[in-house]
Coordinates of C-alpha atoms and ligand atoms in Angstrom, one line a residue:
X1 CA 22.8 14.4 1.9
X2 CA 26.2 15.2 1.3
X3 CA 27.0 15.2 -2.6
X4 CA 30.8 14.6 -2.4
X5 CA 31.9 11.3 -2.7
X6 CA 31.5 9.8 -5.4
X7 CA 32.3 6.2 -6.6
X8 CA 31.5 4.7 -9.1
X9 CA 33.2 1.7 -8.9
X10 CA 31.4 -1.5 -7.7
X11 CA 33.9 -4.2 -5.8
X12 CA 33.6 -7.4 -7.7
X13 CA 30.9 -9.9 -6.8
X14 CA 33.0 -11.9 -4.7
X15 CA 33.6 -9.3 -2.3
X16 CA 30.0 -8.9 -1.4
X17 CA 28.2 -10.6 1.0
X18 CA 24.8 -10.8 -0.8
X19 CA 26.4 -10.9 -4.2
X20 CA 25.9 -7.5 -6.5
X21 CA 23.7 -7.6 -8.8
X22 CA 25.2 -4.5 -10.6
X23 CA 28.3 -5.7 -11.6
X24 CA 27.7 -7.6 -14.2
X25 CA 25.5 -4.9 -16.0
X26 CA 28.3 -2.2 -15.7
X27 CA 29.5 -1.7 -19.0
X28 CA 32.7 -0.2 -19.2
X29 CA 32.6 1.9 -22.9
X30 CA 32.5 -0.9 -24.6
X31 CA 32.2 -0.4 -28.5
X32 CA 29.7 -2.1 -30.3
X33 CA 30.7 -4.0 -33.6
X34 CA 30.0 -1.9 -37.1
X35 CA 26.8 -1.8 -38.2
X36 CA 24.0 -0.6 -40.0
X37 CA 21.0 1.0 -38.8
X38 CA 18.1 1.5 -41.5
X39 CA 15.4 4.0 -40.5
X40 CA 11.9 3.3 -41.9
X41 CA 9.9 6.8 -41.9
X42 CA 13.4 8.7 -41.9
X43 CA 11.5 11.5 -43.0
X44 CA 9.4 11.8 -39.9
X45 CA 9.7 13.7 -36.7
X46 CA 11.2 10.9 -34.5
X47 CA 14.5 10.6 -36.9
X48 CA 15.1 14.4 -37.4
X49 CA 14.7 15.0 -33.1
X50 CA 15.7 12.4 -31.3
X51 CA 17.2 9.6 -33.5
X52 CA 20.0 11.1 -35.8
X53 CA 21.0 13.8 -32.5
X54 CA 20.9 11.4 -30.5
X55 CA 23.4 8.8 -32.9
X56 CA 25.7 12.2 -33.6
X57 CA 25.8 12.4 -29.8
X58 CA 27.3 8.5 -29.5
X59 CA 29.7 9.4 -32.5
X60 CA 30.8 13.0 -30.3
X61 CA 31.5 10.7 -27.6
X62 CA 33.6 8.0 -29.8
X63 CA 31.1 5.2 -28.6
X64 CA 30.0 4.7 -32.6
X65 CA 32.5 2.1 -34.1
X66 CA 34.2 2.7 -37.2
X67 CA 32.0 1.8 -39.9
X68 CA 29.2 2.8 -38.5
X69 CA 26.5 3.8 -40.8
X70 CA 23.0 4.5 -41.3
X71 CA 20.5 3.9 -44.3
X72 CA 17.4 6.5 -44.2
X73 CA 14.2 4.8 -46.0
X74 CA 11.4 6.5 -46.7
X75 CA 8.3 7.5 -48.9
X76 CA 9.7 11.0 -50.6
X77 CA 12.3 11.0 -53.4
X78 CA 15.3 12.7 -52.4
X79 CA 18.9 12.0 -52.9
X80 CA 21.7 10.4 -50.5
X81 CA 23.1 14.4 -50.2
X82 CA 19.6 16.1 -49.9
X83 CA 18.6 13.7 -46.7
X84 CA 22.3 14.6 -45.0
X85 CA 21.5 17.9 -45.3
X86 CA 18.1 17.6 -43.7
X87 CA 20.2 15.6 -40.9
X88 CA 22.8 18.0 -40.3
X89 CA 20.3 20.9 -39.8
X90 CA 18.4 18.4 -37.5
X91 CA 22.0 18.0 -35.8
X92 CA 22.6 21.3 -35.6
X93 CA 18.9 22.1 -34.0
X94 CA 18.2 19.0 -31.6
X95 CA 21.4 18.2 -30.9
X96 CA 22.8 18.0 -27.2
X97 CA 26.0 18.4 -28.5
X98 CA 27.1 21.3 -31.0
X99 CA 27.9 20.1 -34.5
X100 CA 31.4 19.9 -35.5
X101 CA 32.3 20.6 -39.2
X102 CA 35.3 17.5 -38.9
X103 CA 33.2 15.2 -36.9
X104 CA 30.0 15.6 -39.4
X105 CA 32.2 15.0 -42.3
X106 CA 32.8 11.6 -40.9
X107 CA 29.9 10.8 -39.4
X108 CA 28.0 11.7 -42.6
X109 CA 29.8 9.6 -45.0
X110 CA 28.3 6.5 -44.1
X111 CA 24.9 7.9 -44.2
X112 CA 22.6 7.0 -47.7
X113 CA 19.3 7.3 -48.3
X114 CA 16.9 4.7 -49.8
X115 CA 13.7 5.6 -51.5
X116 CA 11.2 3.2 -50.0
X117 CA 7.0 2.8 -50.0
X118 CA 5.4 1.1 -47.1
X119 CA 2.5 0.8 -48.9
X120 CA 3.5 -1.4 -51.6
X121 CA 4.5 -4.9 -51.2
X122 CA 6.9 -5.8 -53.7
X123 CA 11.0 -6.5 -53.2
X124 CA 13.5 -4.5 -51.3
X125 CA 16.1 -5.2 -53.9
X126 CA 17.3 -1.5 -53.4
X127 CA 17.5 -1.6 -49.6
X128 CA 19.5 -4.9 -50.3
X129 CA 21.5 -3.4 -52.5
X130 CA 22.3 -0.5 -50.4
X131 CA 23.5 -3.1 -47.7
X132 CA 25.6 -5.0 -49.2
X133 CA 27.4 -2.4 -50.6
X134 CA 27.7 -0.6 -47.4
X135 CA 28.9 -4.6 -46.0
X136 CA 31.8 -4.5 -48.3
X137 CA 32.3 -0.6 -48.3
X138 CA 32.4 0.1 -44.8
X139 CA 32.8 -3.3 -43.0
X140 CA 29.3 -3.8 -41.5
X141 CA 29.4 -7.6 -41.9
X142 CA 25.9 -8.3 -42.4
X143 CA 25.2 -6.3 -39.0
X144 CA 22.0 -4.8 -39.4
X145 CA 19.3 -2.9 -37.3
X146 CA 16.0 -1.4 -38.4
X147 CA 13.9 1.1 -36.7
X148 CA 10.4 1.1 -37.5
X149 CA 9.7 4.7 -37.1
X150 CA 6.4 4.2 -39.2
X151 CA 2.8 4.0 -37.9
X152 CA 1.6 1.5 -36.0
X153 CA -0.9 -0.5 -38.6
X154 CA 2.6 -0.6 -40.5
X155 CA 4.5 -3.0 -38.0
X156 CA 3.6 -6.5 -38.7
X157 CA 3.5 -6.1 -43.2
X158 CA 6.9 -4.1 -42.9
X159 CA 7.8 -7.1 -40.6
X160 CA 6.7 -9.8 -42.5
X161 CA 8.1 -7.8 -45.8
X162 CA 11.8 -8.2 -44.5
X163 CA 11.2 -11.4 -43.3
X164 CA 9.9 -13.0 -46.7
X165 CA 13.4 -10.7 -48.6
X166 CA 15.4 -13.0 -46.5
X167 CA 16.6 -9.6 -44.5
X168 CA 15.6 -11.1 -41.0
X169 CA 17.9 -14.6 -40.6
X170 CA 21.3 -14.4 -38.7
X171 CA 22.7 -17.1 -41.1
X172 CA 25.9 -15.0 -41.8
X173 CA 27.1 -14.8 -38.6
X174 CA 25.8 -11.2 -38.4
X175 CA 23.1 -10.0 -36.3
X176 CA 19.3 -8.7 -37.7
X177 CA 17.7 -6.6 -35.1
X178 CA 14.5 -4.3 -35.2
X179 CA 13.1 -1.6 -32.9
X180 CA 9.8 -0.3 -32.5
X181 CA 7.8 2.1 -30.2
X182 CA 4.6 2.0 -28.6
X183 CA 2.0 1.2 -29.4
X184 CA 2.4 -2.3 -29.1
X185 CA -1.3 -3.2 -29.9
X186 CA -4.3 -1.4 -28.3
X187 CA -5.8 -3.9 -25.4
X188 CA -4.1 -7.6 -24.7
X189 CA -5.6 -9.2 -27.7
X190 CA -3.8 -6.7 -30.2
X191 CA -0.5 -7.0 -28.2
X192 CA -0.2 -10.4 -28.6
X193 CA -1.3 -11.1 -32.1
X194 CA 1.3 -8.1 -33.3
X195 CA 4.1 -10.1 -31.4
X196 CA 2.5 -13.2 -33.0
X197 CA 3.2 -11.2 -36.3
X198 CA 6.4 -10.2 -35.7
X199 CA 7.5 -13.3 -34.3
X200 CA 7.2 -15.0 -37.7
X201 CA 9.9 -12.7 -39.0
X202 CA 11.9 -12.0 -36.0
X203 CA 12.9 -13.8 -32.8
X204 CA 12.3 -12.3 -29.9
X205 CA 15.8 -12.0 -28.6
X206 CA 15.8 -9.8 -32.0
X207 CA 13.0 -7.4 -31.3
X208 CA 13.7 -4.2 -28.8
X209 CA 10.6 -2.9 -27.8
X210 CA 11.7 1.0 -27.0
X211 CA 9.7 2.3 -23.4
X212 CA 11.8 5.8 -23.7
X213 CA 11.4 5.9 -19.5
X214 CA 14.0 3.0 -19.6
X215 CA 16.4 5.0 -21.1
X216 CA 16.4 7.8 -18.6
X217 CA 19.5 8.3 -16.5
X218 CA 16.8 8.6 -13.1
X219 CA 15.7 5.2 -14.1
X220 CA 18.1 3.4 -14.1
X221 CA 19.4 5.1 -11.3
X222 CA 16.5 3.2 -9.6
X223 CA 18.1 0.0 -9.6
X224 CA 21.1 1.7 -8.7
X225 CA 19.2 3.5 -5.7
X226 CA 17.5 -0.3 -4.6
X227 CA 20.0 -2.7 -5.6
X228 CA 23.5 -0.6 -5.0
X229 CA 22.4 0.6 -1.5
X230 CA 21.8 -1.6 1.9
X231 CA 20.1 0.4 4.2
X232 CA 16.8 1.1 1.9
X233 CA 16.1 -3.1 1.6
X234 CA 15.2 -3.9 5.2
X235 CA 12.4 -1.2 5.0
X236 CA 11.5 -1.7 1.4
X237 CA 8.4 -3.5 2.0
X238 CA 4.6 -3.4 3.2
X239 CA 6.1 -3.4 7.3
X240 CA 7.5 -0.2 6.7
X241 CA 6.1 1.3 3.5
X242 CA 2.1 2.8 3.7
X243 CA 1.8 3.7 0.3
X244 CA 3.3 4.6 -2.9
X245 CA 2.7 7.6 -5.2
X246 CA 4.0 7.6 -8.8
X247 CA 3.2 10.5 -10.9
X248 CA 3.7 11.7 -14.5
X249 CA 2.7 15.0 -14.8
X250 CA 2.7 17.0 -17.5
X251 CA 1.6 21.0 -18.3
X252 CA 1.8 20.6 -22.1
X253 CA -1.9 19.4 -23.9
X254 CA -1.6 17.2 -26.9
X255 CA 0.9 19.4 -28.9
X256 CA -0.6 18.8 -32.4
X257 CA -1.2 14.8 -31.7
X258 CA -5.1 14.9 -31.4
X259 CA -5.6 12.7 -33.8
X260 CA -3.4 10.5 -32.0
X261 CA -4.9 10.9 -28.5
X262 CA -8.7 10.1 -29.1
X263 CA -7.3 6.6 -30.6
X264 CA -5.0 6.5 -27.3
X265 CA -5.5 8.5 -24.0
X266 CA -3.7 8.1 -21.3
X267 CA -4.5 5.2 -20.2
X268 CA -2.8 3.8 -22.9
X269 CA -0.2 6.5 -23.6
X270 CA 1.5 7.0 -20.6
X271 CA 0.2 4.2 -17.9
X272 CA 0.4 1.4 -20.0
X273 CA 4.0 1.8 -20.8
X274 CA 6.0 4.5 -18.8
X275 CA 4.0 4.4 -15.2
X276 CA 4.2 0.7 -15.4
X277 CA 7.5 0.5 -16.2
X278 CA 8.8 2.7 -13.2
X279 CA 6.1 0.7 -10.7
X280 CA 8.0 -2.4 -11.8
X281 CA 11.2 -1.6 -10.9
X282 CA 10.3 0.1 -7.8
X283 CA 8.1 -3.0 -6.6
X284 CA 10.2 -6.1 -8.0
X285 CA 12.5 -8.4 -5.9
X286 CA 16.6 -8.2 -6.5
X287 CA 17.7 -9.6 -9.9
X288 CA 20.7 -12.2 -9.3
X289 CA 22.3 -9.5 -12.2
X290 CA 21.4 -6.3 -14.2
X291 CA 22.0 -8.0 -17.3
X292 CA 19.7 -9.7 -20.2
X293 CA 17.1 -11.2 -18.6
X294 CA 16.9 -11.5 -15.3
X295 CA 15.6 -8.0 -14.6
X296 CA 12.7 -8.4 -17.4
X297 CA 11.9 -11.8 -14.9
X298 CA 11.7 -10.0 -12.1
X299 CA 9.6 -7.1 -13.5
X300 CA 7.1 -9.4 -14.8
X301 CA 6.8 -11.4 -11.8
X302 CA 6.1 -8.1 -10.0
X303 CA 3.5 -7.9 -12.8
X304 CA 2.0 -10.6 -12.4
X305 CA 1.2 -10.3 -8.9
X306 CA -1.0 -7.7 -10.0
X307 CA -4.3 -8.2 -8.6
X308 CA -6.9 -8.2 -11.5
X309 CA -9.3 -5.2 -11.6
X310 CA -12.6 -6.7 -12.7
X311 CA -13.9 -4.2 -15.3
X312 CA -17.0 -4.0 -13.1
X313 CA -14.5 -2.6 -10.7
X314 CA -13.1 -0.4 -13.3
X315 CA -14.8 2.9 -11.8
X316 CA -14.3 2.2 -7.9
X317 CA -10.1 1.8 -8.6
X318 CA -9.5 4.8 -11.3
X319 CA -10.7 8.2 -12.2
X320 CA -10.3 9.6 -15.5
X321 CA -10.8 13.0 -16.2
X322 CA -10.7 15.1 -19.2
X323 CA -9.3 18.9 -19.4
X324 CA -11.1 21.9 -20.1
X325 CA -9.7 25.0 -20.9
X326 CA -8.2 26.6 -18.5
X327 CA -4.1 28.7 -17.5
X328 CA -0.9 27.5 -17.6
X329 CA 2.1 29.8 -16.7
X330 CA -0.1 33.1 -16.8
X331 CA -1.6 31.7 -20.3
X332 CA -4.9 30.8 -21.8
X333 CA -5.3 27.3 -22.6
X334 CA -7.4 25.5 -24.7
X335 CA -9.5 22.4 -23.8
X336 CA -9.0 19.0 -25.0
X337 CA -12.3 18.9 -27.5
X338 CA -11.1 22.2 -29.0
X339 CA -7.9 20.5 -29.7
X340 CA -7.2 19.7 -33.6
X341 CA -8.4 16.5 -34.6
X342 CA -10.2 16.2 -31.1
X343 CA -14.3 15.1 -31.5
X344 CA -16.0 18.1 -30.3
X345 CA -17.7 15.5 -27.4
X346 CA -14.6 13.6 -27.1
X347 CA -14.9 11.6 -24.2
X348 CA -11.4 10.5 -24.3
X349 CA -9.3 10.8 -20.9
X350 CA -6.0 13.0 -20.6
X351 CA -5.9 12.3 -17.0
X352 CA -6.0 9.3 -15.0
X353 CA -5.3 8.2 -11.1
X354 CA -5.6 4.2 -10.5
X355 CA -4.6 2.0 -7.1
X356 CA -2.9 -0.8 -7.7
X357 CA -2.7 -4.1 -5.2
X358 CA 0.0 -5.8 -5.7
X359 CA -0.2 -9.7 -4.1
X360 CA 3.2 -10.7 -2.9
X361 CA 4.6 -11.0 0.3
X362 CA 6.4 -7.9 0.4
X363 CA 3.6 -5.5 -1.0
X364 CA 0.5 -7.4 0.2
X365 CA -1.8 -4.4 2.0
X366 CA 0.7 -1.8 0.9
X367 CA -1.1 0.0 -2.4
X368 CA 0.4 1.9 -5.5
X369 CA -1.4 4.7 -6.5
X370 CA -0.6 5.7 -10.5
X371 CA -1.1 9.3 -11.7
X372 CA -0.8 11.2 -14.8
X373 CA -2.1 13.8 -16.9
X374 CA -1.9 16.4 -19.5
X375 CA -2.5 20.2 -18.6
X376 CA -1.7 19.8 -15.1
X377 CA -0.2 22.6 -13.2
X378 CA 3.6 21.4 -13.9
X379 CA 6.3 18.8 -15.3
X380 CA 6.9 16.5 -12.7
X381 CA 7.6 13.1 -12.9
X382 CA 8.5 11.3 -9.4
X383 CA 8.1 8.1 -7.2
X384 CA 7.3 8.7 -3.4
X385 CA 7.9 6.2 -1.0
X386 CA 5.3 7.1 2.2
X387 CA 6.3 5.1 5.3
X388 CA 4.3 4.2 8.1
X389 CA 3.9 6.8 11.2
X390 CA 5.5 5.8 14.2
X391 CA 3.4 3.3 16.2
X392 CA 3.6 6.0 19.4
X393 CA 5.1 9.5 19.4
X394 CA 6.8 10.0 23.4
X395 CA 6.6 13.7 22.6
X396 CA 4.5 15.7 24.7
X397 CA 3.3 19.1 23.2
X398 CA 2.5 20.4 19.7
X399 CA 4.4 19.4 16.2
X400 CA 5.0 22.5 13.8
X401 CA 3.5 22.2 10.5
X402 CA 2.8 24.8 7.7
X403 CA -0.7 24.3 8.9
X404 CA 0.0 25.7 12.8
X405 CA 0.6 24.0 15.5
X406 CA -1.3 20.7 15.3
X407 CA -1.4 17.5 18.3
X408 CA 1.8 16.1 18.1
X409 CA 0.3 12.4 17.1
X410 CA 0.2 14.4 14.0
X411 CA 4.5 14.0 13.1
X412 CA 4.3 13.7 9.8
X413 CA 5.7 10.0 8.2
X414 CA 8.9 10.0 6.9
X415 CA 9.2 10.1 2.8
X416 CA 11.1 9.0 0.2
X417 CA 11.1 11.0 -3.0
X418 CA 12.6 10.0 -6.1
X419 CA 12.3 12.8 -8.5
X420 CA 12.8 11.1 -12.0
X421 CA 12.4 14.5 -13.8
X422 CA 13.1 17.6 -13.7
X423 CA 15.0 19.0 -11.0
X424 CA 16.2 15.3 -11.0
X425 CA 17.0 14.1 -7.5
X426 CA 16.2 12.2 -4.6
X427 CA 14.5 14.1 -1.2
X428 CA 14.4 12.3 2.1
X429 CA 11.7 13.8 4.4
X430 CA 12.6 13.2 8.0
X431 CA 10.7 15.1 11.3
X432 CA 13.9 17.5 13.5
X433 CA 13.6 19.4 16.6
X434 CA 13.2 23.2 16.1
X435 CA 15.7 24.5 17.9
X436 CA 14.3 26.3 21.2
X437 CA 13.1 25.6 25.0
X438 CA 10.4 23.3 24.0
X439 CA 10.1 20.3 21.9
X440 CA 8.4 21.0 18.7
X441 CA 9.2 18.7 16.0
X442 CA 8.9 20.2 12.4
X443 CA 9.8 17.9 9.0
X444 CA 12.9 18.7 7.4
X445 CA 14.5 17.2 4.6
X446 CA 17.7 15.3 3.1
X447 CA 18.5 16.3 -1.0
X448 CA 20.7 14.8 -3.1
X449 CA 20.6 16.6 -6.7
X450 CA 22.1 14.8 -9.6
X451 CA 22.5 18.7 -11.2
X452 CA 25.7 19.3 -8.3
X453 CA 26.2 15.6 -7.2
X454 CA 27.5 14.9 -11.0
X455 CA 28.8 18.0 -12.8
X456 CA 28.3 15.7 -16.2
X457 CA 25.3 16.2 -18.6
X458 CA 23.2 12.9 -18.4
X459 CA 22.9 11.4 -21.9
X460 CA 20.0 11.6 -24.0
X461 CA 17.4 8.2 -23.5
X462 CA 17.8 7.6 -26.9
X463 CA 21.2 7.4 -27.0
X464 CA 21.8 5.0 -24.5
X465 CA 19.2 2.4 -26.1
X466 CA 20.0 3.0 -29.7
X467 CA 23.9 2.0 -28.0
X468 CA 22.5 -0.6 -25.8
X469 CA 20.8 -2.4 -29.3
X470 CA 23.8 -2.0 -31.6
X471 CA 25.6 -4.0 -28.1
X472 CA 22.5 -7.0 -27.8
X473 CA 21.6 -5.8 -24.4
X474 CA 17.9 -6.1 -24.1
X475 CA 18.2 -5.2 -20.0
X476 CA 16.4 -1.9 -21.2
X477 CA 13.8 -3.2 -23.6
X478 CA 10.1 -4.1 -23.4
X479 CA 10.0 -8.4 -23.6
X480 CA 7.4 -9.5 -25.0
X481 CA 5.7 -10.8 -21.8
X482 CA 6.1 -7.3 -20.1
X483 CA 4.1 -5.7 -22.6
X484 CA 1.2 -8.1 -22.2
X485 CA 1.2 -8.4 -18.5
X486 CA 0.6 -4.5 -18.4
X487 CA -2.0 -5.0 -21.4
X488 CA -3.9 -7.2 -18.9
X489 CA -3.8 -4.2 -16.0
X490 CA -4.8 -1.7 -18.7
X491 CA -7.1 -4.2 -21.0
X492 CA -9.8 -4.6 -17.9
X493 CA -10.4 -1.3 -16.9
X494 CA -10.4 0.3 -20.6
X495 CA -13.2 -2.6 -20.7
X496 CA -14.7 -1.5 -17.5
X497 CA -14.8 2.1 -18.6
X498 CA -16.1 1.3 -21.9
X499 CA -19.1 -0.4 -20.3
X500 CA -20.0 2.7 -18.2
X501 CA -19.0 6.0 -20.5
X502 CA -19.0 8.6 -18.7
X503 CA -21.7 11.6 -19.0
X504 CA -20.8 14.5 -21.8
X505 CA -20.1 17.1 -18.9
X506 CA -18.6 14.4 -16.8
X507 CA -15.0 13.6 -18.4
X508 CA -14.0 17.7 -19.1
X509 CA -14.1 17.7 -15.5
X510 CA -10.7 19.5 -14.9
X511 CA -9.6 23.1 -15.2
X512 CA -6.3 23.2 -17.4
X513 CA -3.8 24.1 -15.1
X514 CA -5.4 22.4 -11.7
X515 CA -4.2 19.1 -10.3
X516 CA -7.0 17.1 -12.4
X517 CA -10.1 16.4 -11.0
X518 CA -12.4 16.9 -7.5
X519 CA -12.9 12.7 -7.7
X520 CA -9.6 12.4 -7.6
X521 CA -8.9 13.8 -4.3
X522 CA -11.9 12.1 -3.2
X523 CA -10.2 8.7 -4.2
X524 CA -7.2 9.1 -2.0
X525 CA -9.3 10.4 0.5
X526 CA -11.8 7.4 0.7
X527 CA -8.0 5.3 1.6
X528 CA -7.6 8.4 4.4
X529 CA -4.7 9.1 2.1
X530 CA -4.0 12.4 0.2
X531 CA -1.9 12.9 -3.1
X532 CA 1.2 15.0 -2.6
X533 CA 1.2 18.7 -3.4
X534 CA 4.2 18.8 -6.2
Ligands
BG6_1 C1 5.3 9.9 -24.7 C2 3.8 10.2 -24.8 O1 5.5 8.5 -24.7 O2 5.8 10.4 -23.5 C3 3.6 11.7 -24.7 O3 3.3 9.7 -26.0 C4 4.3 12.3 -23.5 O4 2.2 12.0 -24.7 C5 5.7 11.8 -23.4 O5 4.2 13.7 -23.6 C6 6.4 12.2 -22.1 O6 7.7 11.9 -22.2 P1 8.8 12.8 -21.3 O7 10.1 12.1 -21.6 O8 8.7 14.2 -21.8 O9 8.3 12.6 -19.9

């Protein structure tokens, strides 16, 4: 694919036979309007790695406006100078950019930190305090944002807390926003009393639901890819398309978060959320515009066309498997149970493979198959689109595979491959003549690679939805009804798998380091389908 030209304007609506649905969503460096952005749990990980790096980034590239600042609230006593310190050093190590002495100065200024307890329930006359002084200060006008980077049993008091302080109403004419991070409830029943909760504080045009995924360039590139290109449209349906693969793999275990991962598993950790997410926007029907919230419509339509897995069908349309020790990279690894904080019978799964049938017109008999796991050979995360053979190959002779020759009703289909991470790209798999006397076909294929296409770094996820919030753009947010549609996939087959656990030597039933386990091979094969070797 060549990688030359490059565009990126889109011609105006008008000018567009079918209308363009990206136009609308371009946004052309706009600067959002001062604000402040209070971090609950600014002591933790999340604001040291990706949140402050990720705001310093935005500032590096002057998409901060003036004014800008940011209130750090957490459980530890330590003063306003003691907490910038602890950022710049955070800066200085996570950062995508390099820190700038000048630039920190400024950025840094409008940074304070707030002692605060999430345990106890009285006033937040200091985090009041804070803001209004920072309002008249630094001009934030009542503009406020707050992250809840706290555990989740924390979400609905902290909620309700700011809520009953007055800190949630828009009556000023400035806006009050929060953001959280999964989870958002456990099964369908938590999810939508916690936005019950929330919703007595906070509207839900107020509430950003972070899905990290949505904030990758290769995502969004996605609805570039389907809704900025003609030619992929006509064939973007169950005529042409067999099957489609989605896969999140990962090498690393649980890195420290055991505790974390017998409550979760990946189920809930990765499908529920991220896979979902990308099988969305790969399945739904155009949005009218990429703005607000027609997108989040047409995601959730493509949701709920779903077809409902009875949990007694739980085990005949998912395997989960568990990893045992195993190599990675020439290295020992351990298995999941000998993970801290891991039950030493765990049953808890790290890997799962599901098929989804989606009942529309334009998927109807064309299945999405869902895979993702910890410990597996490699990072990989990709979509790939499998068309249908050709009805009749007019090719006498043999077709050249890596397998031998092989009958030539054996051309392989053509494939689409959207490679969301790394190595981030998109692969077209088409079948060429090898060059010679006789006709032997042999696949080849068409790459485009962001890394050459675009000689820019992409931006961090983070920073482009901590920008998109401080703007009121919710395209790249989990609504409400999102969230729960996927809780019903998920909620029916963690049901159905609770009703039938599986043996003690039945879930550590992958090698660290293999592609996960035997049944899941057999799965695919049962559909005379195979997953594809990454
Ligand atoms: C997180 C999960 O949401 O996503 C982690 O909790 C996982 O378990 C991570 O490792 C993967 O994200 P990425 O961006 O590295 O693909």
């Amino acid at each position: 694919m060549t990688d030359t030209a490059v565009d990126t304007e889109v011609p105006a609506a008008d000018q567009h036979p079918v209308g363009n649905p990206l136009s609308d969503g371009l946004r052309h460096g706009r600067v959002p309007l001062p604000s402040v952005l209070v971090i609950f749990g600014a002591t933790g990980d999340l604001t040291k790695r990706k949140l402050v790096p990720a705001l310093y980034a935005l500032a590096a590239d002057g998409l901060l406006p003036p004014g800008f600042s940011i209130v750090g609230a957490g459980r530890s006593e330590q003063s306003t100078e003691t907490f910038r310190e602890a950022m710049r050093e955070a800066v200085a190590k996570y950062g995508r950019v390099p820190l700038r002495e000048d630039l920190w100065s400024v950025f840094s200024d409008g940074m304070r930190y707030c002692e605060f307890d999430l345990d106890a329930d009285d006033g937040l006359n200091d985090l009041a305090e804070n803001l209004e002084e920072l309002d008249r200060e630094r001009g934030t006008s009542g503009n406020r944002i707050f992250y809840f980077s706290i555990p989740p049993s924390g979400f609905a008091p902290l909620a309700e807390r700011l809520g009953r302080e007055g800190l949630t109403r828009e009556e000023d004419g400035g806006f009050r926003r929060m953001i959280i991070e999964k989870p958002f409830g456990r099964d369908l029943d938590s999810a939508r009393e916690l936005n019950g909760k929330l919703h007595l504080a906070f509207g839900e045009e107020q509430v950003y639901r972070i899905d990290h995924y949505l904030g990758k360039e290769t995502v969004q590139n996605l609805l570039v890819f389907r809704f900025g290109n003609g030619i992929f449209e006509p064939l973007w349906n169950r005529q042409y398309i067999d099957h489609v693969q989605i896969t999140v793999a990962e090498n690393i275990g649980v890195e420290g978060r055991g505790g974390y991962y017998e409550e979760s598993g990946a189920l809930r950790d990765i499908i529920q959320n991220h896979v979902i997410q990308l099988m969305a926007i790969v399945g739904m029907e155009a949005p009218s515009k990429v703005h607000g919230e027609t997108v989040r419509d047409e995601k959730v339509k493509l949701l709920r066309a779903v077809r409902p897995i009875h949990p007694d069908d739980a085990l005949s349309h998912t395997v989960r498997g568990q990893y045992a020790a195993g190599w990675i990279d020439g290295e020992r690894v351990p298995g999941y149970r000998e993970e801290t904080g891991v039950a030493e019978n765990s049953l808890r799964e790290t890997f799962v493979a599901m098929k989804v049938d989606i009942d529309n017109w334009r998927w109807a008999g064309t299945p999405f198959y869902l895979r993702t796991g910890k410990r597996l050979p490699k990072r990989a995360t990709e979509i790939a689109i499998q068309f249908r053979r050709v009805p009749h190959s007019p090719f006498g002779g043999r077709v050249e595979t890596p397998a031998g020759l092989l009958p030539k009703d054996s051309i392989d289909p053509n494939l689409l491959v959207l490679r969301i991470q790394p190595d981030e790209g998109i692969t077209l798999r088409f079948s060429a003549k090898v060059p010679g006397q006789s006709m032997r076909i042999r696949t080849v294929n068409m790459d485009f690679l962001y890394g050459s296409a675009f000689l820019t770094e992409s931006p961090e996820a983070y920073e482009r939805l901590l920008l998109d919030c401080m703007l009121g753009d919710r395209t790249l947010f989990a609504r409400e009804d999102e969230v729960e549609e996927a809780w019903r996939i998920c909620t029916a087959i963690l049901d159905g798998w609770r009703s039938q656990p599986p043996d003690r030597e039945g879930t550590a039933n992958y090698e660290s380091g293999t592609w996960g386990p035997e049944a899941a091979r057999d799965f695919m094969a049962r559909d005379g389908r195979q997953w594809r070797r990454l």
